[in-house]
């Protein structure tokens, strides 16, 4: 077998086996926010789910577990997750973040639009 044929054969095997793929466990798992962002007003609180669990209760009746978006300032995230603080947020659903509490829908905070203390 010539060197050129050997290289072509090895390349075909390498590409055919999917050597460049990354396997992420779970269904429809992604490392990014999924779906469209939406705006909700709610209040930070703590619920008991086999121990204290910080959550954010939306005025729409849905319980959320908030995670900080990459462009959100630490101080803003700290304020909106302080128990009793009401805020209006732009959020988007995340399916790739594992949480211990299982106390609500997991979302990433994209922007803080209003804080009412």
mmCIF file of N, CA and C in Angstrom:
data_model
loop_
_atom_site.group_PDB
_atom_site.id
_atom_site.type_symbol
_atom_site.label_atom_id
_atom_site.label_comp_id
_atom_site.label_asym_id
_atom_site.label_seq_id
_atom_site.Cartn_x
_atom_site.Cartn_y
_atom_site.Cartn_z
ATOM 1 N N UNK A 1 0.872 -1.179 0.000
ATOM 2 C CA UNK A 1 0.000 0.000 0.000
ATOM 3 C C UNK A 1 0.908 1.227 0.000
ATOM 4 N N UNK A 2 0.598 2.158 -0.884
ATOM 5 C CA UNK A 2 1.414 3.369 -0.957
ATOM 6 C C UNK A 2 1.087 4.274 0.221
ATOM 7 N N UNK A 3 1.967 5.204 0.455
ATOM 8 C CA UNK A 3 1.790 6.142 1.571
ATOM 9 C C UNK A 3 0.513 6.968 1.390
ATOM 10 N N UNK A 4 0.233 7.425 0.175
ATOM 11 C CA UNK A 4 -0.963 8.223 -0.105
ATOM 12 C C UNK A 4 -2.226 7.422 0.172
ATOM 13 N N UNK A 5 -2.255 6.169 -0.280
ATOM 14 C CA UNK A 5 -3.422 5.315 -0.027
ATOM 15 C C UNK A 5 -3.600 5.041 1.460
ATOM 16 N N UNK A 6 -2.505 4.836 2.161
ATOM 17 C CA UNK A 6 -2.564 4.588 3.600
ATOM 18 C C UNK A 6 -3.153 5.788 4.332
ATOM 19 N N UNK A 7 -2.709 6.974 3.966
ATOM 20 C CA UNK A 7 -3.220 8.201 4.589
ATOM 21 C C UNK A 7 -4.707 8.366 4.280
ATOM 22 N N UNK A 8 -5.100 8.119 3.035
ATOM 23 C CA UNK A 8 -6.513 8.229 2.653
ATOM 24 C C UNK A 8 -7.357 7.209 3.405
ATOM 25 N N UNK A 9 -6.843 5.993 3.530
ATOM 26 C CA UNK A 9 -7.560 4.932 4.253
ATOM 27 C C UNK A 9 -7.727 5.285 5.731
ATOM 28 N N UNK A 10 -6.670 5.764 6.366
ATOM 29 C CA UNK A 10 -6.735 6.160 7.770
ATOM 30 C C UNK A 10 -7.688 7.336 7.968
ATOM 31 N N UNK A 11 -7.667 8.288 7.044
ATOM 32 C CA UNK A 11 -8.576 9.438 7.130
ATOM 33 C C UNK A 11 -10.022 8.991 7.015
ATOM 34 N N UNK A 12 -10.298 8.052 6.116
ATOM 35 C CA UNK A 12 -11.669 7.546 5.947
ATOM 36 C C UNK A 12 -12.142 6.845 7.207
ATOM 37 N N UNK A 13 -11.284 6.053 7.817
ATOM 38 C CA UNK A 13 -11.655 5.367 9.064
ATOM 39 C C UNK A 13 -11.878 6.386 10.170
ATOM 40 N N UNK A 14 -10.978 7.338 10.296
ATOM 41 C CA UNK A 14 -11.082 8.348 11.349
ATOM 42 C C UNK A 14 -12.357 9.164 11.209
ATOM 43 N N UNK A 15 -12.675 9.613 10.001
ATOM 44 C CA UNK A 15 -13.890 10.397 9.773
ATOM 45 C C UNK A 15 -15.139 9.548 9.915
ATOM 46 N N UNK A 16 -15.060 8.309 9.537
ATOM 47 C CA UNK A 16 -16.221 7.423 9.622
ATOM 48 C C UNK A 16 -16.591 7.031 11.031
ATOM 49 N N UNK A 17 -15.646 7.061 11.950
ATOM 50 C CA UNK A 17 -15.941 6.657 13.323
ATOM 51 C C UNK A 17 -16.432 7.804 14.174
ATOM 52 N N UNK A 18 -16.458 9.015 13.647
ATOM 53 C CA UNK A 18 -16.937 10.153 14.422
ATOM 54 C C UNK A 18 -15.995 10.536 15.534
ATOM 55 N N UNK A 19 -14.727 10.518 15.259
ATOM 56 C CA UNK A 19 -13.719 10.796 16.276
ATOM 57 C C UNK A 19 -13.814 12.209 16.838
ATOM 58 N N UNK A 20 -14.498 13.093 16.150
ATOM 59 C CA UNK A 20 -14.578 14.475 16.606
ATOM 60 C C UNK A 20 -15.871 14.778 17.350
ATOM 61 N N UNK A 21 -16.670 13.796 17.611
ATOM 62 C CA UNK A 21 -17.948 14.060 18.267
ATOM 63 C C UNK A 21 -17.777 14.122 19.768
ATOM 64 N N UNK A 22 -18.667 14.861 20.406
ATOM 65 C CA UNK A 22 -18.691 14.960 21.853
ATOM 66 C C UNK A 22 -20.023 14.406 22.315
ATOM 67 N N UNK A 23 -19.991 13.453 23.196
ATOM 68 C CA UNK A 23 -21.206 12.839 23.695
ATOM 69 C C UNK A 23 -21.618 13.502 25.000
ATOM 70 N N UNK A 24 -22.789 14.107 25.018
ATOM 71 C CA UNK A 24 -23.318 14.726 26.221
ATOM 72 C C UNK A 24 -24.513 13.885 26.659
ATOM 73 N N UNK A 25 -24.504 13.364 27.885
ATOM 74 C CA UNK A 25 -25.596 12.493 28.311
ATOM 75 C C UNK A 25 -26.919 13.235 28.405
ATOM 76 N N UNK A 26 -28.001 12.497 28.212
ATOM 77 C CA UNK A 26 -29.335 13.078 28.352
ATOM 78 C C UNK A 26 -29.967 13.362 27.012
ATOM 79 N N UNK A 27 -31.251 13.595 27.020
ATOM 80 C CA UNK A 27 -31.988 13.896 25.794
ATOM 81 C C UNK A 27 -32.012 15.390 25.560
ATOM 82 N N UNK A 28 -31.784 15.787 24.318
ATOM 83 C CA UNK A 28 -31.840 17.199 23.922
ATOM 84 C C UNK A 28 -30.979 18.073 24.819
ATOM 85 N N UNK A 29 -29.825 17.603 25.182
ATOM 86 C CA UNK A 29 -28.950 18.341 26.069
ATOM 87 C C UNK A 29 -28.120 19.334 25.278
ATOM 88 N N UNK A 30 -27.974 20.530 25.826
ATOM 89 C CA UNK A 30 -27.186 21.562 25.177
ATOM 90 C C UNK A 30 -26.444 22.348 26.238
ATOM 91 N N UNK A 31 -25.391 23.006 25.853
ATOM 92 C CA UNK A 31 -24.643 23.828 26.789
ATOM 93 C C UNK A 31 -25.081 25.281 26.728
ATOM 94 N N UNK A 32 -26.160 25.546 26.039
ATOM 95 C CA UNK A 32 -26.642 26.907 25.872
ATOM 96 C C UNK A 32 -28.118 26.975 26.225
ATOM 97 N N UNK A 33 -28.596 28.183 26.389
ATOM 98 C CA UNK A 33 -30.009 28.389 26.663
ATOM 99 C C UNK A 33 -30.837 27.827 25.520
ATOM 100 N N UNK A 34 -31.985 27.275 25.875
ATOM 101 C CA UNK A 34 -32.859 26.699 24.858
ATOM 102 C C UNK A 34 -34.159 27.481 24.790
ATOM 103 N N UNK A 35 -34.725 27.581 23.622
ATOM 104 C CA UNK A 35 -36.000 28.278 23.465
ATOM 105 C C UNK A 35 -35.819 29.784 23.403
ATOM 106 N N UNK A 36 -36.945 30.463 23.382
ATOM 107 C CA UNK A 36 -36.977 31.922 23.324
ATOM 108 C C UNK A 36 -36.961 32.499 24.732
ATOM 109 N N UNK A 37 -36.337 33.647 24.881
ATOM 110 C CA UNK A 37 -36.360 34.314 26.182
ATOM 111 C C UNK A 37 -37.729 34.962 26.380
ATOM 112 N N UNK A 38 -38.104 35.132 27.631
ATOM 113 C CA UNK A 38 -39.364 35.793 27.960
ATOM 114 C C UNK A 38 -39.191 36.571 29.257
ATOM 115 N N UNK A 39 -40.121 37.461 29.518
ATOM 116 C CA UNK A 39 -40.030 38.364 30.669
ATOM 117 C C UNK A 39 -41.079 37.968 31.712
ATOM 118 N N UNK A 40 -40.635 37.881 32.951
ATOM 119 C CA UNK A 40 -41.510 37.498 34.061
ATOM 120 C C UNK A 40 -41.139 38.340 35.273
ATOM 121 N N UNK A 41 -42.143 38.679 36.076
ATOM 122 C CA UNK A 41 -41.925 39.360 37.350
ATOM 123 C C UNK A 41 -42.148 38.347 38.459
ATOM 124 N N UNK A 42 -41.303 38.385 39.478
ATOM 125 C CA UNK A 42 -41.425 37.430 40.567
ATOM 126 C C UNK A 42 -40.620 37.849 41.778
ATOM 127 N N UNK A 43 -40.631 36.973 42.793
ATOM 128 C CA UNK A 43 -39.990 37.273 44.067
ATOM 129 C C UNK A 43 -39.119 36.105 44.509
ATOM 130 N N UNK A 44 -37.931 36.428 44.996
ATOM 131 C CA UNK A 44 -37.005 35.415 45.501
ATOM 132 C C UNK A 44 -37.462 34.946 46.874
ATOM 133 N N UNK A 45 -37.363 33.642 47.097
ATOM 134 C CA UNK A 45 -37.718 33.065 48.387
ATOM 135 C C UNK A 45 -36.940 31.770 48.573
ATOM 136 N N UNK A 46 -37.192 31.103 49.677
ATOM 137 C CA UNK A 46 -36.558 29.815 49.965
ATOM 138 C C UNK A 46 -37.658 28.828 50.304
ATOM 139 N N UNK A 47 -37.605 27.642 49.690
ATOM 140 C CA UNK A 47 -38.562 26.577 49.999
ATOM 141 C C UNK A 47 -37.805 25.399 50.586
ATOM 142 N N UNK A 48 -38.538 24.526 51.251
ATOM 143 C CA UNK A 48 -37.919 23.341 51.833
ATOM 144 C C UNK A 48 -38.131 22.163 50.898
ATOM 145 N N UNK A 49 -37.048 21.681 50.305
ATOM 146 C CA UNK A 49 -37.083 20.520 49.435
ATOM 147 C C UNK A 49 -35.970 19.590 49.897
ATOM 148 N N UNK A 50 -36.220 18.930 51.042
ATOM 149 C CA UNK A 50 -35.176 18.140 51.716
ATOM 150 C C UNK A 50 -33.990 19.025 52.068
ATOM 151 N N UNK A 51 -34.292 20.193 52.558
ATOM 152 C CA UNK A 51 -33.294 21.203 52.895
ATOM 153 C C UNK A 51 -33.670 22.503 52.209
ATOM 154 N N UNK A 52 -33.047 23.613 52.597
ATOM 155 C CA UNK A 52 -33.404 24.904 52.010
ATOM 156 C C UNK A 52 -33.005 24.998 50.535
ATOM 157 N N UNK A 53 -33.931 25.501 49.726
ATOM 158 C CA UNK A 53 -33.716 25.652 48.291
ATOM 159 C C UNK A 53 -34.089 27.067 47.872
ATOM 160 N N UNK A 54 -33.135 27.857 47.384
ATOM 161 C CA UNK A 54 -33.479 29.200 46.894
ATOM 162 C C UNK A 54 -34.220 29.091 45.558
ATOM 163 N N UNK A 55 -35.368 29.727 45.483
ATOM 164 C CA UNK A 55 -36.173 29.725 44.259
ATOM 165 C C UNK A 55 -36.682 31.128 43.993
ATOM 166 N N UNK A 56 -37.287 31.296 42.854
ATOM 167 C CA UNK A 56 -37.878 32.569 42.448
ATOM 168 C C UNK A 56 -39.282 32.246 41.983
ATOM 169 N N UNK A 57 -40.285 32.800 42.651
ATOM 170 C CA UNK A 57 -41.681 32.512 42.339
ATOM 171 C C UNK A 57 -42.207 33.603 41.408
ATOM 172 N N UNK A 58 -42.531 33.216 40.175
ATOM 173 C CA UNK A 58 -43.056 34.171 39.206
ATOM 174 C C UNK A 58 -44.499 34.526 39.495
ATOM 175 N N UNK A 59 -44.911 35.714 39.096
ATOM 176 C CA UNK A 59 -46.305 36.117 39.264
ATOM 177 C C UNK A 59 -47.234 35.284 38.392
ATOM 178 N N UNK A 60 -46.661 34.507 37.492
ATOM 179 C CA UNK A 60 -47.445 33.604 36.660
ATOM 180 C C UNK A 60 -47.714 32.274 37.371
ATOM 181 N N UNK A 61 -47.236 32.144 38.628
ATOM 182 C CA UNK A 61 -47.470 30.947 39.420
ATOM 183 C C UNK A 61 -46.422 29.855 39.256
ATOM 184 N N UNK A 62 -45.436 30.081 38.415
ATOM 185 C CA UNK A 62 -44.394 29.077 38.174
ATOM 186 C C UNK A 62 -43.204 29.331 39.088
ATOM 187 N N UNK A 63 -42.646 28.245 39.627
ATOM 188 C CA UNK A 63 -41.451 28.325 40.456
ATOM 189 C C UNK A 63 -40.231 28.099 39.563
ATOM 190 N N UNK A 64 -39.233 28.966 39.718
ATOM 191 C CA UNK A 64 -38.028 28.912 38.902
ATOM 192 C C UNK A 64 -36.797 28.738 39.790
ATOM 193 N N UNK A 65 -35.791 28.092 39.238
ATOM 194 C CA UNK A 65 -34.466 28.086 39.839
ATOM 195 C C UNK A 65 -33.584 28.900 38.908
ATOM 196 N N UNK A 66 -33.073 30.019 39.428
ATOM 197 C CA UNK A 66 -32.341 30.983 38.608
ATOM 198 C C UNK A 66 -30.857 30.660 38.546
ATOM 199 N N UNK A 67 -30.292 30.810 37.346
ATOM 200 C CA UNK A 67 -28.857 30.731 37.157
ATOM 201 C C UNK A 67 -28.402 31.990 36.445
ATOM 202 N N UNK A 68 -27.212 32.427 36.775
ATOM 203 C CA UNK A 68 -26.676 33.679 36.259
ATOM 204 C C UNK A 68 -26.191 33.520 34.827
ATOM 205 N N UNK A 69 -26.707 34.379 33.941
ATOM 206 C CA UNK A 69 -26.238 34.421 32.556
ATOM 207 C C UNK A 69 -24.841 34.994 32.490
ATOM 208 N N UNK A 70 -24.131 34.690 31.432
ATOM 209 C CA UNK A 70 -22.739 35.097 31.280
ATOM 210 C C UNK A 70 -22.517 36.598 31.232
ATOM 211 N N UNK A 71 -23.510 37.363 30.822
ATOM 212 C CA UNK A 71 -23.357 38.822 30.710
ATOM 213 C C UNK A 71 -23.977 39.573 31.879
ATOM 214 N N UNK A 72 -24.474 38.852 32.862
ATOM 215 C CA UNK A 72 -25.145 39.473 34.004
ATOM 216 C C UNK A 72 -24.137 39.749 35.115
ATOM 217 N N UNK A 73 -24.160 40.969 35.628
ATOM 218 C CA UNK A 73 -23.246 41.364 36.700
ATOM 219 C C UNK A 73 -23.543 40.569 37.983
ATOM 220 N N UNK A 74 -22.496 40.236 38.719
ATOM 221 C CA UNK A 74 -22.653 39.497 39.977
ATOM 222 C C UNK A 74 -23.551 40.240 40.962
ATOM 223 N N UNK A 75 -23.359 41.551 41.073
ATOM 224 C CA UNK A 75 -24.142 42.349 42.031
ATOM 225 C C UNK A 75 -25.628 42.296 41.700
ATOM 226 N N UNK A 76 -25.968 42.359 40.413
ATOM 227 C CA UNK A 76 -27.377 42.277 40.012
ATOM 228 C C UNK A 76 -27.964 40.917 40.348
ATOM 229 N N UNK A 77 -27.217 39.846 40.068
ATOM 230 C CA UNK A 77 -27.720 38.505 40.367
ATOM 231 C C UNK A 77 -27.886 38.312 41.872
ATOM 232 N N UNK A 78 -26.931 38.820 42.649
ATOM 233 C CA UNK A 78 -27.029 38.726 44.104
ATOM 234 C C UNK A 78 -28.276 39.432 44.621
ATOM 235 N N UNK A 79 -28.599 40.585 44.059
ATOM 236 C CA UNK A 79 -29.782 41.337 44.495
ATOM 237 C C UNK A 79 -31.070 40.597 44.182
ATOM 238 N N UNK A 80 -31.199 40.069 42.962
ATOM 239 C CA UNK A 80 -32.461 39.427 42.579
ATOM 240 C C UNK A 80 -32.672 38.082 43.258
ATOM 241 N N UNK A 81 -31.613 37.489 43.786
ATOM 242 C CA UNK A 81 -31.752 36.212 44.486
ATOM 243 C C UNK A 81 -31.803 36.375 45.999
ATOM 244 N N UNK A 82 -31.859 37.620 46.468
ATOM 245 C CA UNK A 82 -32.001 37.879 47.900
ATOM 246 C C UNK A 82 -33.456 37.670 48.294
ATOM 247 N N UNK A 83 -33.660 36.860 49.326
ATOM 248 C CA UNK A 83 -35.016 36.520 49.755
ATOM 249 C C UNK A 83 -35.857 37.776 49.990
ATOM 250 N N UNK A 84 -37.064 37.799 49.396
ATOM 251 C CA UNK A 84 -37.997 38.904 49.549
ATOM 252 C C UNK A 84 -37.912 39.969 48.480
ATOM 253 N N UNK A 85 -36.874 39.938 47.648
ATOM 254 C CA UNK A 85 -36.716 40.942 46.601
ATOM 255 C C UNK A 85 -37.546 40.540 45.379
ATOM 256 N N UNK A 86 -38.341 41.506 44.894
ATOM 257 C CA UNK A 86 -39.148 41.299 43.688
ATOM 258 C C UNK A 86 -38.436 41.943 42.515
ATOM 259 N N UNK A 87 -38.433 41.246 41.391
ATOM 260 C CA UNK A 87 -37.744 41.764 40.208
ATOM 261 C C UNK A 87 -38.468 41.322 38.942
ATOM 262 N N UNK A 88 -38.186 42.031 37.871
ATOM 263 C CA UNK A 88 -38.704 41.679 36.543
ATOM 264 C C UNK A 88 -37.497 41.287 35.709
ATOM 265 N N UNK A 89 -37.518 40.053 35.184
ATOM 266 C CA UNK A 89 -36.347 39.480 34.542
ATOM 267 C C UNK A 89 -36.642 38.984 33.135
ATOM 268 N N UNK A 90 -35.627 39.018 32.301
ATOM 269 C CA UNK A 90 -35.670 38.311 31.032
ATOM 270 C C UNK A 90 -34.948 36.988 31.265
ATOM 271 N N UNK A 91 -35.672 35.881 31.079
ATOM 272 C CA UNK A 91 -35.117 34.561 31.363
ATOM 273 C C UNK A 91 -35.282 33.646 30.154
ATOM 274 N N UNK A 92 -34.514 32.570 30.153
ATOM 275 C CA UNK A 92 -34.616 31.558 29.100
ATOM 276 C C UNK A 92 -34.380 30.193 29.747
ATOM 277 N N UNK A 93 -35.118 29.192 29.301
ATOM 278 C CA UNK A 93 -35.038 27.844 29.862
ATOM 279 C C UNK A 93 -33.689 27.202 29.564
ATOM 280 N N UNK A 94 -33.167 26.465 30.555
ATOM 281 C CA UNK A 94 -31.929 25.690 30.392
ATOM 282 C C UNK A 94 -32.248 24.224 30.649
ATOM 283 N N UNK A 95 -31.770 23.351 29.783
ATOM 284 C CA UNK A 95 -32.002 21.920 29.952
ATOM 285 C C UNK A 95 -30.732 21.171 30.326
ATOM 286 N N UNK A 96 -29.620 21.876 30.399
ATOM 287 C CA UNK A 96 -28.342 21.211 30.626
ATOM 288 C C UNK A 96 -27.796 21.380 32.036
ATOM 289 N N UNK A 97 -28.516 22.062 32.904
ATOM 290 C CA UNK A 97 -28.013 22.320 34.248
ATOM 291 C C UNK A 97 -28.696 21.365 35.223
ATOM 292 N N UNK A 98 -27.897 20.561 35.895
ATOM 293 C CA UNK A 98 -28.423 19.637 36.893
ATOM 294 C C UNK A 98 -28.538 20.365 38.228
ATOM 295 N N UNK A 99 -29.684 20.224 38.872
ATOM 296 C CA UNK A 99 -29.904 20.877 40.155
ATOM 297 C C UNK A 99 -30.278 19.844 41.209
ATOM 298 N N UNK A 100 -29.866 20.104 42.428
ATOM 299 C CA UNK A 100 -30.140 19.168 43.509
ATOM 300 C C UNK A 100 -31.566 19.306 44.030
ATOM 301 N N UNK A 101 -32.084 20.515 44.040
ATOM 302 C CA UNK A 101 -33.382 20.763 44.673
ATOM 303 C C UNK A 101 -34.574 20.239 43.881
ATOM 304 N N UNK A 102 -34.554 20.333 42.579
ATOM 305 C CA UNK A 102 -35.697 19.929 41.756
ATOM 306 C C UNK A 102 -36.960 20.674 42.169
ATOM 307 N N UNK A 103 -36.804 21.939 42.539
ATOM 308 C CA UNK A 103 -37.924 22.714 43.082
ATOM 309 C C UNK A 103 -38.547 23.664 42.076
ATOM 310 N N UNK A 104 -38.141 23.612 40.835
ATOM 311 C CA UNK A 104 -38.712 24.527 39.855
ATOM 312 C C UNK A 104 -38.061 24.392 38.501
ATOM 313 N N UNK A 105 -38.572 25.164 37.565
ATOM 314 C CA UNK A 105 -38.039 25.182 36.208
ATOM 315 C C UNK A 105 -36.681 25.880 36.213
ATOM 316 N N UNK A 106 -35.686 25.272 35.603
ATOM 317 C CA UNK A 106 -34.330 25.820 35.577
ATOM 318 C C UNK A 106 -34.224 26.833 34.440
ATOM 319 N N UNK A 107 -33.844 28.071 34.794
ATOM 320 C CA UNK A 107 -33.727 29.137 33.805
ATOM 321 C C UNK A 107 -32.443 29.931 34.024
ATOM 322 N N UNK A 108 -31.999 30.558 32.944
ATOM 323 C CA UNK A 108 -30.847 31.453 32.999
ATOM 324 C C UNK A 108 -31.358 32.878 32.898
ATOM 325 N N UNK A 109 -30.870 33.735 33.766
ATOM 326 C CA UNK A 109 -31.262 35.145 33.735
ATOM 327 C C UNK A 109 -30.412 35.858 32.691
ATOM 328 N N UNK A 110 -31.082 36.380 31.663
ATOM 329 C CA UNK A 110 -30.408 37.105 30.602
ATOM 330 C C UNK A 110 -30.196 38.571 30.976
ATOM 331 N N UNK A 111 -31.275 39.196 31.506
ATOM 332 C CA UNK A 111 -31.206 40.616 31.888
ATOM 333 C C UNK A 111 -32.113 40.876 33.081
ATOM 334 N N UNK A 112 -31.691 41.816 33.918
ATOM 335 C CA UNK A 112 -32.526 42.329 34.996
ATOM 336 C C UNK A 112 -33.140 43.619 34.486
ATOM 337 N N UNK A 113 -34.467 43.649 34.389
ATOM 338 C CA UNK A 113 -35.148 44.811 33.850
ATOM 339 C C UNK A 113 -35.617 45.778 34.933
ATOM 340 N N UNK A 114 -35.904 45.231 36.128
ATOM 341 C CA UNK A 114 -36.402 46.073 37.224
ATOM 342 C C UNK A 114 -36.193 45.329 38.537
ATOM 343 N N UNK A 115 -35.848 46.071 39.562
ATOM 344 C CA UNK A 115 -35.752 45.515 40.915
ATOM 345 C C UNK A 115 -36.624 46.363 41.825
ATOM 346 N N UNK A 116 -37.553 45.712 42.531
ATOM 347 C CA UNK A 116 -38.452 46.382 43.456
ATOM 348 C C UNK A 116 -38.164 45.820 44.838
ATOM 349 N N UNK A 117 -37.586 46.629 45.711
ATOM 350 C CA UNK A 117 -37.242 46.135 47.054
ATOM 351 C C UNK A 117 -38.258 46.588 48.076
#
